[in-house]
Coordinates of N, CA and C in Angstrom, one line a residue:
S1 N 92.1 101.6 124.6 CA 91.5 100.5 123.8 C 90.8 99.5 124.7
K2 N 91.3 99.2 125.9 CA 90.7 98.3 126.8 C 89.3 98.8 127.2
L3 N 89.2 100.0 127.5 CA 87.9 100.6 127.8 C 86.9 100.5 126.7
V4 N 87.4 100.8 125.5 CA 86.5 100.7 124.3 C 86.0 99.3 124.1
A5 N 87.0 98.3 124.3 CA 86.6 96.9 124.2 C 85.5 96.5 125.2
R6 N 85.6 97.1 126.4 CA 84.6 96.7 127.4 C 83.2 97.3 127.1
T7 N 83.2 98.3 126.3 CA 81.9 99.0 126.1 C 81.4 98.9 124.7
L8 N 82.2 98.4 123.7 CA 81.8 98.4 122.3 C 80.5 97.7 122.0
S9 N 80.3 96.5 122.6 CA 79.1 95.7 122.2 C 78.0 95.9 123.2
R10 N 78.0 97.0 124.0 CA 77.0 97.3 125.0 C 75.9 98.2 124.4
G11 N 75.6 98.0 123.2 CA 74.6 98.8 122.5 C 75.1 99.3 121.2
A12 N 74.3 99.1 120.2 CA 74.6 99.5 118.8 C 73.4 99.7 118.0
G13 N 73.5 100.7 117.0 CA 72.3 100.9 116.2 C 71.1 101.2 117.0
D14 N 70.0 100.5 116.8 CA 68.8 100.8 117.5 C 68.6 99.9 118.7
M15 N 69.7 99.3 119.2 CA 69.7 98.3 120.3 C 70.5 98.8 121.5
G16 N 69.9 98.8 122.6 CA 70.6 99.1 123.9 C 71.3 97.8 124.4
E17 N 72.0 97.9 125.5 CA 72.7 96.8 126.0 C 71.8 95.6 126.3
K18 N 70.7 95.8 126.9 CA 69.8 94.7 127.2 C 69.2 94.1 126.0
Q19 N 68.9 94.9 125.0 CA 68.5 94.3 123.7 C 69.5 93.5 123.0
V20 N 70.8 93.9 123.1 CA 71.9 93.2 122.4 C 72.0 91.8 123.2
L21 N 72.0 91.9 124.5 CA 72.1 90.6 125.3 C 71.0 89.6 125.0
E22 N 69.8 90.2 124.9 CA 68.6 89.3 124.6 C 68.7 88.7 123.2
F23 N 69.1 89.6 122.2 CA 69.3 89.2 120.8 C 70.3 88.0 120.8
L24 N 71.4 88.1 121.4 CA 72.4 87.1 121.4 C 71.9 85.8 122.1
S25 N 71.3 86.0 123.3 CA 70.8 84.9 124.0 C 69.7 84.1 123.3
D26 N 68.8 84.8 122.6 CA 67.8 84.2 121.8 C 68.4 83.3 120.6
R27 N 69.6 83.6 120.3 CA 70.3 82.9 119.2 C 71.4 82.0 119.7
V28 N 71.5 81.8 121.0 CA 72.5 80.9 121.6 C 73.9 81.4 121.1
S29 N 74.1 82.7 121.2 CA 75.3 83.2 120.6 C 76.0 84.1 121.6
S30 N 77.2 84.4 121.3 CA 78.0 85.4 122.2 C 78.8 86.3 121.3
M31 N 79.1 87.4 121.8 CA 80.0 88.4 121.1 C 80.7 89.2 122.2
G32 N 82.0 89.5 121.9 CA 82.8 90.3 122.8 C 84.0 90.9 122.1
A33 N 84.5 91.9 122.7 CA 85.7 92.6 122.2 C 86.8 92.5 123.2
T34 N 88.0 92.6 122.7 CA 89.2 92.6 123.6 C 90.2 93.4 122.8
S35 N 91.2 93.8 123.5 CA 92.3 94.6 122.9 C 93.7 94.2 123.4
G36 N 94.7 94.3 122.6 CA 96.0 94.1 123.0 C 96.8 95.4 122.8
R37 N 98.1 95.3 122.9 CA 99.0 96.5 122.7 C 98.9 97.0 121.3
D38 N 98.7 96.1 120.3 CA 98.6 96.6 119.0 C 97.6 96.0 118.1
Q39 N 96.5 95.5 118.8 CA 95.4 94.9 118.1 C 94.1 95.1 118.8
F40 N 93.0 95.0 118.1 CA 91.7 95.1 118.7 C 90.9 94.0 118.0
L41 N 90.1 93.2 118.8 CA 89.5 92.1 118.3 C 88.0 92.1 118.7
L42 N 87.1 91.9 117.7 CA 85.7 91.7 118.0 C 85.4 90.2 117.5
S43 N 84.9 89.4 118.4 CA 84.6 88.0 118.0 C 83.2 87.7 118.4
A44 N 82.7 86.7 117.6 CA 81.4 86.2 117.9 C 81.4 84.7 117.6
K45 N 80.6 84.0 118.4 CA 80.3 82.5 118.3 C 78.8 82.4 118.2
Y46 N 78.4 81.6 117.2 CA 77.0 81.4 116.9 C 76.7 80.2 116.1
P47 N 75.5 79.7 116.2 CA 75.1 78.6 115.3 C 75.0 79.2 113.9
S48 N 75.4 78.4 112.9 CA 75.4 78.9 111.5 C 74.1 79.4 111.0
R49 N 73.0 78.8 111.5 CA 71.7 79.2 111.1 C 71.3 80.6 111.4
F50 N 72.1 81.2 112.4 CA 71.9 82.6 112.8 C 72.9 83.5 112.2
S51 N 73.7 83.1 111.2 CA 74.8 83.8 110.7 C 74.3 85.2 110.2
G52 N 73.2 85.3 109.5 CA 72.8 86.6 109.0 C 72.5 87.6 110.1
D53 N 71.8 87.1 111.1 CA 71.5 87.9 112.3 C 72.7 88.4 113.0
I54 N 73.6 87.5 113.3 CA 74.8 87.9 114.0 C 75.7 88.8 113.2
L55 N 75.9 88.5 111.9 CA 76.7 89.4 111.1 C 76.1 90.8 111.0
G56 N 74.8 90.9 111.0 CA 74.1 92.2 111.0 C 74.4 92.9 112.3
L57 N 74.4 92.2 113.4 CA 74.7 92.8 114.7 C 76.2 93.3 114.7
M58 N 77.0 92.4 114.2 CA 78.5 92.8 114.2 C 78.7 94.1 113.4
K59 N 78.0 94.2 112.2 CA 78.0 95.4 111.4 C 77.6 96.6 112.3
K60 N 76.5 96.5 113.0 CA 76.0 97.6 113.8 C 77.0 97.9 114.9
V61 N 77.6 96.9 115.6 CA 78.6 97.1 116.6 C 79.8 97.9 116.1
L62 N 80.2 97.5 114.9 CA 81.5 98.1 114.3 C 81.2 99.5 113.8
T63 N 80.0 99.7 113.3 CA 79.8 101.0 112.6 C 78.9 102.0 113.4
E64 N 78.1 101.5 114.3 CA 77.1 102.3 115.0 C 77.1 102.0 116.5
P65 N 78.3 101.9 117.2 CA 78.3 101.6 118.6 C 77.7 102.8 119.4
H66 N 77.0 102.5 120.5 CA 76.4 103.6 121.3 C 77.4 104.4 122.2
F67 N 78.3 103.6 122.9 CA 79.1 104.2 123.9 C 78.3 105.1 124.8
D68 N 77.3 104.5 125.4 CA 76.4 105.2 126.3 C 77.1 105.6 127.5
E69 N 76.9 106.9 128.0 CA 77.7 107.5 129.1 C 77.5 106.6 130.4
V70 N 76.3 106.1 130.6 CA 76.1 105.3 131.8 C 77.0 104.0 131.7
E71 N 77.0 103.4 130.6 CA 77.8 102.1 130.4 C 79.3 102.4 130.4
V72 N 79.7 103.6 129.9 CA 81.1 104.0 129.9 C 81.5 104.1 131.4
Q73 N 80.8 104.8 132.2 CA 81.1 105.1 133.6 C 81.1 103.7 134.3
K74 N 80.2 102.9 134.1 CA 80.2 101.5 134.7 C 81.4 100.8 134.3
S75 N 81.8 100.8 133.0 CA 83.0 100.1 132.6 C 84.3 100.7 133.2
I76 N 84.3 102.0 133.4 CA 85.5 102.6 134.0 C 85.6 102.1 135.4
R77 N 84.5 102.1 136.2 CA 84.6 101.5 137.6 C 85.1 100.1 137.6
E78 N 84.6 99.3 136.6 CA 85.0 97.9 136.6 C 86.5 97.8 136.2
Q79 N 86.9 98.6 135.3 CA 88.3 98.6 134.9 C 89.2 99.0 136.0
V80 N 88.9 100.1 136.7 CA 89.7 100.6 137.8 C 89.8 99.5 138.9
A81 N 88.6 98.9 139.2 CA 88.6 97.8 140.2 C 89.5 96.6 139.8
A82 N 89.5 96.3 138.5 CA 90.4 95.2 138.0 C 91.8 95.6 138.1
I83 N 92.2 96.8 137.8 CA 93.6 97.3 138.0 C 94.0 97.2 139.4
R84 N 93.2 97.8 140.3 CA 93.5 97.8 141.7 C 93.7 96.3 142.2
S85 N 92.8 95.4 141.8 CA 92.9 94.0 142.2 C 94.2 93.4 141.7
S86 N 94.5 93.6 140.5 CA 95.7 93.0 139.9 C 97.0 93.6 140.5
E87 N 97.0 94.9 140.9 CA 98.2 95.5 141.5 C 98.4 95.0 142.9
D88 N 97.4 94.2 143.5 CA 97.6 93.7 144.8 C 98.4 92.4 144.8
Q89 N 98.7 91.9 143.6 CA 99.5 90.7 143.4 C 100.9 91.1 142.9
P90 N 101.9 90.7 143.5 CA 103.3 91.1 143.1 C 103.6 90.8 141.7
V91 N 103.4 89.6 141.2 CA 103.7 89.3 139.8 C 102.9 90.2 138.8
N92 N 101.6 90.3 139.1 CA 100.7 91.2 138.2 C 101.2 92.6 138.2
L93 N 101.6 93.1 139.4 CA 102.1 94.5 139.5 C 103.4 94.7 138.6
A94 N 104.3 93.7 138.7 CA 105.5 93.7 138.0 C 105.2 93.7 136.5
Y95 N 104.4 92.7 136.1 CA 104.1 92.6 134.6 C 103.3 93.8 134.1
R96 N 102.4 94.4 134.9 CA 101.7 95.6 134.4 C 102.7 96.8 134.1
N97 N 103.8 96.8 134.9 CA 104.7 97.9 134.7 C 105.9 97.6 133.8
L98 N 106.0 96.4 133.3 CA 107.1 95.9 132.5 C 107.2 96.7 131.2
F99 N 106.1 96.6 130.4 CA 106.1 97.3 129.1 C 106.3 98.8 129.1
P100 N 105.6 99.5 130.0 CA 105.8 100.9 130.2 C 107.3 101.2 130.6
F101 N 107.9 100.3 131.3 CA 109.3 100.6 131.7 C 110.2 100.3 130.5
L102 N 110.0 99.2 129.8 CA 110.9 98.9 128.7 C 110.8 99.8 127.5
F103 N 109.5 100.2 127.1 CA 109.3 101.0 125.9 C 108.6 102.3 126.2
K104 N 109.3 103.2 126.9 CA 108.7 104.4 127.3 C 108.3 105.3 126.1
E105 N 108.9 105.3 125.0 CA 108.6 106.2 123.9 C 108.0 105.5 122.7
H106 N 107.2 104.5 123.0 CA 106.6 103.7 121.9 C 105.2 103.3 122.4
S107 N 104.3 103.0 121.5 CA 102.9 102.6 121.9 C 102.9 101.4 122.8
Y108 N 104.0 100.5 122.7 CA 104.0 99.4 123.6 C 104.2 99.8 125.0
G109 N 104.6 101.0 125.2 CA 104.9 101.5 126.6 C 103.7 102.1 127.3
Y110 N 102.5 102.1 126.7 CA 101.3 102.5 127.4 C 100.9 101.5 128.4
F111 N 100.2 101.9 129.4 CA 99.6 101.0 130.4 C 98.4 100.5 129.7
H112 N 98.4 99.2 129.3 CA 97.3 98.6 128.5 C 95.9 98.9 129.0
T113 N 95.8 98.7 130.3 CA 94.4 98.9 130.9 C 94.2 100.3 131.4
G114 N 95.2 101.2 131.2 CA 95.1 102.6 131.7 C 95.6 102.8 133.1
L115 N 95.4 104.0 133.5 CA 95.9 104.4 134.9 C 94.6 104.7 135.7
P116 N 94.5 104.1 136.9 CA 93.3 104.3 137.7 C 92.9 105.8 138.0
D117 N 93.9 106.6 138.1 CA 93.6 108.1 138.3 C 93.1 108.8 137.1
E118 N 93.5 108.3 135.9 CA 93.1 108.9 134.6 C 91.8 108.4 134.0
L119 N 91.5 107.1 134.2 CA 90.3 106.5 133.6 C 89.0 107.3 133.9
P120 N 88.8 107.7 135.1 CA 87.5 108.4 135.4 C 87.4 109.7 134.6
E121 N 88.4 110.2 134.0 CA 88.3 111.5 133.2 C 87.7 111.2 131.8
Y122 N 87.7 109.9 131.4 CA 87.2 109.6 130.0 C 85.7 109.7 130.0
T123 N 85.2 110.2 128.8 CA 83.8 110.3 128.6 C 83.4 109.4 127.4
A124 N 82.1 109.3 127.2 CA 81.6 108.6 126.0 C 82.1 109.2 124.7
E125 N 82.2 110.6 124.7 CA 82.7 111.3 123.6 C 84.1 110.9 123.3
D126 N 84.9 110.7 124.3 CA 86.3 110.3 124.1 C 86.4 109.0 123.4
L127 N 85.5 108.0 123.9 CA 85.5 106.7 123.3 C 85.1 106.7 121.9
K128 N 84.1 107.5 121.6 CA 83.6 107.7 120.2 C 84.7 108.2 119.3
K129 N 85.4 109.2 119.8 CA 86.5 109.7 119.0 C 87.6 108.7 118.7
F130 N 88.0 108.0 119.8 CA 89.0 106.9 119.6 C 88.5 105.8 118.6
W131 N 87.2 105.4 118.7 CA 86.7 104.4 117.8 C 86.7 104.9 116.4
A132 N 86.4 106.2 116.2 CA 86.4 106.7 114.8 C 87.8 106.7 114.2
E133 N 88.8 106.9 115.1 CA 90.2 106.8 114.6 C 90.5 105.4 114.3
Q134 N 90.1 104.4 115.0 CA 90.4 103.0 114.8 C 89.8 102.5 113.5
Q135 N 88.7 103.1 113.1 CA 88.0 102.6 111.9 C 88.8 102.9 110.7
D136 N 89.8 103.8 110.8 CA 90.7 104.1 109.6 C 91.9 103.1 109.6
K137 N 92.0 102.2 110.5 CA 93.2 101.4 110.6 C 92.9 100.1 109.8
P138 N 94.0 99.5 109.3 CA 93.9 98.2 108.6 C 93.2 97.1 109.5
W139 N 92.5 96.2 108.9 CA 91.9 95.2 109.7 C 91.9 93.8 108.9
V140 N 91.6 92.8 109.6 CA 91.6 91.4 109.1 C 90.3 90.8 109.5
L141 N 89.6 90.1 108.6 CA 88.4 89.4 109.0 C 88.8 87.9 108.8
A142 N 88.7 87.2 110.0 CA 88.9 85.7 110.0 C 87.7 85.0 110.3
V143 N 87.4 83.9 109.6 CA 86.2 83.2 109.8 C 86.5 81.7 109.8
C144 N 85.9 80.9 110.7 CA 86.1 79.5 110.7 C 84.7 78.8 111.0
G145 N 84.6 77.6 110.7 CA 83.4 76.8 110.9 C 82.6 76.9 109.6
Q146 N 81.3 76.6 109.8 CA 80.4 76.6 108.6 C 79.8 78.0 108.5
F147 N 79.9 78.5 107.3 CA 79.5 79.9 107.0 C 79.1 80.1 105.6
D148 N 78.3 81.1 105.3 CA 77.9 81.5 104.0 C 78.9 82.5 103.4
R149 N 79.7 82.1 102.4 CA 80.7 83.0 101.9 C 80.2 84.3 101.5
E150 N 79.0 84.4 100.8 CA 78.5 85.6 100.4 C 78.1 86.6 101.5
E151 N 77.6 86.0 102.6 CA 77.3 86.9 103.8 C 78.6 87.5 104.3
I152 N 79.6 86.7 104.4 CA 80.9 87.2 104.9 C 81.5 88.2 104.0
M153 N 81.4 88.0 102.7 CA 81.9 89.0 101.7 C 81.1 90.3 101.8
E154 N 79.8 90.2 102.0 CA 79.0 91.4 102.1 C 79.4 92.2 103.3
L155 N 79.7 91.5 104.5 CA 80.1 92.2 105.7 C 81.5 92.9 105.4
A156 N 82.4 92.2 104.8 CA 83.7 92.7 104.5 C 83.6 94.0 103.6
K157 N 82.7 93.9 102.6 CA 82.6 95.1 101.7 C 82.0 96.3 102.4
I158 N 81.1 96.0 103.4 CA 80.5 97.2 104.1 C 81.6 97.8 105.0
L159 N 82.5 97.0 105.5 CA 83.5 97.5 106.4 C 84.7 98.0 105.7
D160 N 84.9 97.7 104.4 CA 86.1 98.0 103.7 C 86.2 99.5 103.4
Q161 N 87.4 100.0 103.6 CA 87.7 101.4 103.3 C 89.2 101.4 103.2
D162 N 89.7 102.6 102.7 CA 91.1 102.7 102.5 C 91.7 102.9 103.9
P163 N 92.5 101.9 104.3 CA 93.0 101.9 105.7 C 94.2 102.9 105.7
G164 N 94.4 103.5 106.9 CA 95.6 104.3 107.1 C 96.7 103.4 107.5
S165 N 97.8 104.0 108.0 CA 99.0 103.2 108.3 C 99.0 102.8 109.8
L166 N 99.6 101.7 110.1 CA 99.8 101.3 111.4 C 101.3 101.5 111.9
D167 N 102.1 102.1 111.0 CA 103.5 102.3 111.3 C 103.6 103.2 112.6
D168 N 104.1 102.5 113.6 CA 104.3 103.2 114.9 C 105.8 103.3 115.1
G169 N 106.6 102.9 114.1 CA 108.0 102.9 114.3 C 108.5 101.7 115.0
E170 N 109.8 101.5 115.0 CA 110.4 100.4 115.7 C 110.4 100.6 117.2
P171 N 110.0 99.6 117.9 CA 110.1 99.8 119.4 C 111.5 100.0 119.8
R172 N 111.8 100.9 120.7 CA 113.1 101.2 121.2 C 113.1 101.0 122.7
W173 N 114.2 100.3 123.1 CA 114.3 100.0 124.5 C 114.6 101.3 125.2
G174 N 114.0 101.4 126.4 CA 114.3 102.6 127.3 C 115.7 102.5 127.8
D175 N 116.2 103.7 128.2 CA 117.6 103.7 128.7 C 117.8 103.2 130.1
E176 N 116.7 103.3 130.9 CA 116.9 102.8 132.3 C 117.0 101.3 132.3
R177 N 117.7 100.7 133.3 CA 118.0 99.3 133.3 C 117.4 98.7 134.6
E178 N 117.0 99.5 135.5 CA 116.4 98.9 136.8 C 115.2 99.7 137.2
M179 N 114.2 99.0 137.8 CA 113.0 99.6 138.3 C 112.7 98.8 139.6
T180 N 112.4 99.5 140.6 CA 112.0 98.9 141.9 C 110.6 99.2 142.2
L181 N 109.7 98.2 142.4 CA 108.3 98.4 142.8 C 108.2 97.8 144.2
T182 N 107.6 98.5 145.1 CA 107.4 98.0 146.4 C 105.9 98.0 146.8
M183 N 105.6 97.0 147.6 CA 104.2 96.8 148.1 C 104.2 96.9 149.6
A184 N 103.4 97.7 150.2 CA 103.4 97.8 151.6 C 103.1 96.4 152.3
D185 N 103.7 96.2 153.4 CA 103.5 95.0 154.2 C 103.7 93.7 153.5
R186 N 104.7 93.7 152.5 CA 105.1 92.5 151.8 C 106.5 92.2 152.1
N187 N 106.8 90.9 152.2 CA 108.2 90.5 152.5 C 108.7 89.6 151.3
Q188 N 108.2 89.7 150.2 CA 108.6 88.9 149.0 C 109.4 89.7 148.1
T189 N 110.3 89.1 147.3 CA 111.0 89.7 146.3 C 110.8 89.0 145.0
H190 N 110.6 89.7 143.9 CA 110.4 89.1 142.6 C 111.4 89.9 141.7
L191 N 112.2 89.2 141.0 CA 113.1 89.8 140.0 C 112.7 89.4 138.6
M192 N 112.8 90.4 137.7 CA 112.5 90.1 136.3 C 113.7 90.6 135.5

């Protein structure tokens, strides 16, 4: 999901990444996606006078993302570099491994940003397939500020479909009670 979030708004519909960036820049706007362990978020900030334009772009991003292979590979390199950088900090390394340790048999147990050795195996087709599965999940549309209610309702109707279930079962604690992570050439100890 983190990789999809990195690439989702890098091209949609008839617009490539450069065109999306120029479109947003011309409207003093921004758009980005992020993901958590059990949510995915697409957000946009824009002046209300460009509401129609930005909502149209959001529709394209949500329904017609490109997931261009070049952009996917670029995002993979960026994500692997970010993982490697975070694992060079003891607290980040511990936190990165905490959820996979605590919830081995639940979706909370996934490495949120992926594994550096596995990420390069992903292709644009894998991301398209994942995104298609996500479009069947329940969603929430939240809006704040000055907006045209009808435009928002129109977007919601376009995106509306019968959502599938999000039931992933109750998180269950793993049976292991201790995990030791070591970093070469370090003399610090962190306990969680």
